[in-house]
Phi, psi and omega in degrees: 000302188307314171313310189291298190301326178299313186287328171286331174291325183300324192282323185291324176298314188290321168307314183293316188285321180289326177298299180311317195249010180273132191292157181288151181274128188236137177309121181101346177294153178301320181287351191267123187260120175301317186290331171302316192287328187274313176298140165298122181304146173279138175293133180255128174292136177298141181285161190314313179305308188298332177295316187270346170058216182311319188297313170308313195293311185303319186305305185298323184295312183298317180299315180296312183296318169308327177295315180299317186287325172298322185292316198246019164081041177100354191245141184267347175226172174268327189212164183223125182254135189229126172292152174276269192292118183089003182231291186279308188233151177224140171316124177304319177240154168313137177319298195301326179295322171295316189291329165291323172283326178278328176284345177303311177284010173241028173085007180285126193245334189304151174270164192297321173306319176297319178294308178309320180293319183276325174304317171292329169303300187300315185306324193271341185286148185308146182256098186289339189290333179198171181282352181249143174278307182272101182244121178056244178272003177076351183324307177309308190291321182285332178288334173292322184294309180301314176297323176291321180292307181258353178077009187245113173261023176291119184297327183291325184292315183292331177282327173288323181288318182292329183277330182295337183270014173251358188258163184281351180291323182289344192212162170204160187296134178297327186239108177307332179277000189300318190296326182276338179283311178295326170307309184302314184295317183289331177292330178285347176105001174284124178289147182217127182223150168281148176217114192225139161273099191212169160255196189288004161301335195309302186305299169317320175307300181295343174264334176298325182272000181062036179230008182297335188262007163283347192237147181275344181198165177227121170248103188268123176308328181278354187246334183256005176062032181212134170246148167305140003272025175301112188293352176295337174290327179286327176292322167306310186294330169301305183307310180312309194279351188074025184235162174276147178314311184291357172255026191224148173237141174248151177228123179202160187272005182242116182304311185285307189288316191263317178293298179296328175299300186296312178303327181286332176281006182086010178261163166293154172209139182236135181282123175288138189089333184246289176292325171222129183245006169212165171285327173305312188296000000 
């Protein structure tokens, strides 16, 4: 039944996409028939998915969710994967503000607006030193980002900034109810892991925020040598938890990295801030 529901849902999504993105037929285009334009078109019955529309889709989704709940005793998944930055934790102050504030004593003169613009430009550039941005502690990559953003290559400035982002001062939890939710999930038998594009500072950061014990595993790109949206990082997390991808849901705030990447790995995925806006939800 689950397989059947999955197939039906997949077909509906495919049909919906084809209808949505089909190019319009314009007079004079190769696909336009002048005879068809003159003759009265024969009425056509809409296919079942169009006839039922959203209600049919919701029915199939509910059918699949009911199946999973029956299978797992009221739960829809065996495990939950959670993105770190932007979902579990967020910076306590704007990045450009911190770069500027710490950098003033090292001669940084750029405004916060300039720093933010330069940061975004640098972050989007191809990283040529390796296929991964975050290798081990990620220092070479972050040195490039900091110097590009601020124009300052002072090693003491970089070290102070780098170490700041390992402390609880730099970050806070997105959801104040996160602790009780994760404890309830684990008590119910759901395994939980963090999946993050991050360097090796993530583990000490989770410890500093006193939330490292909420998770059964941590899959960090710098450690597993794969960055989202590469499905390998999600498969590694599943391996750490001892579950199959189809029994897992991932929650993250980035449509490309989190949603597309998790689904490519065979996991379900919910977009943080859209599909779900709290861990309790």
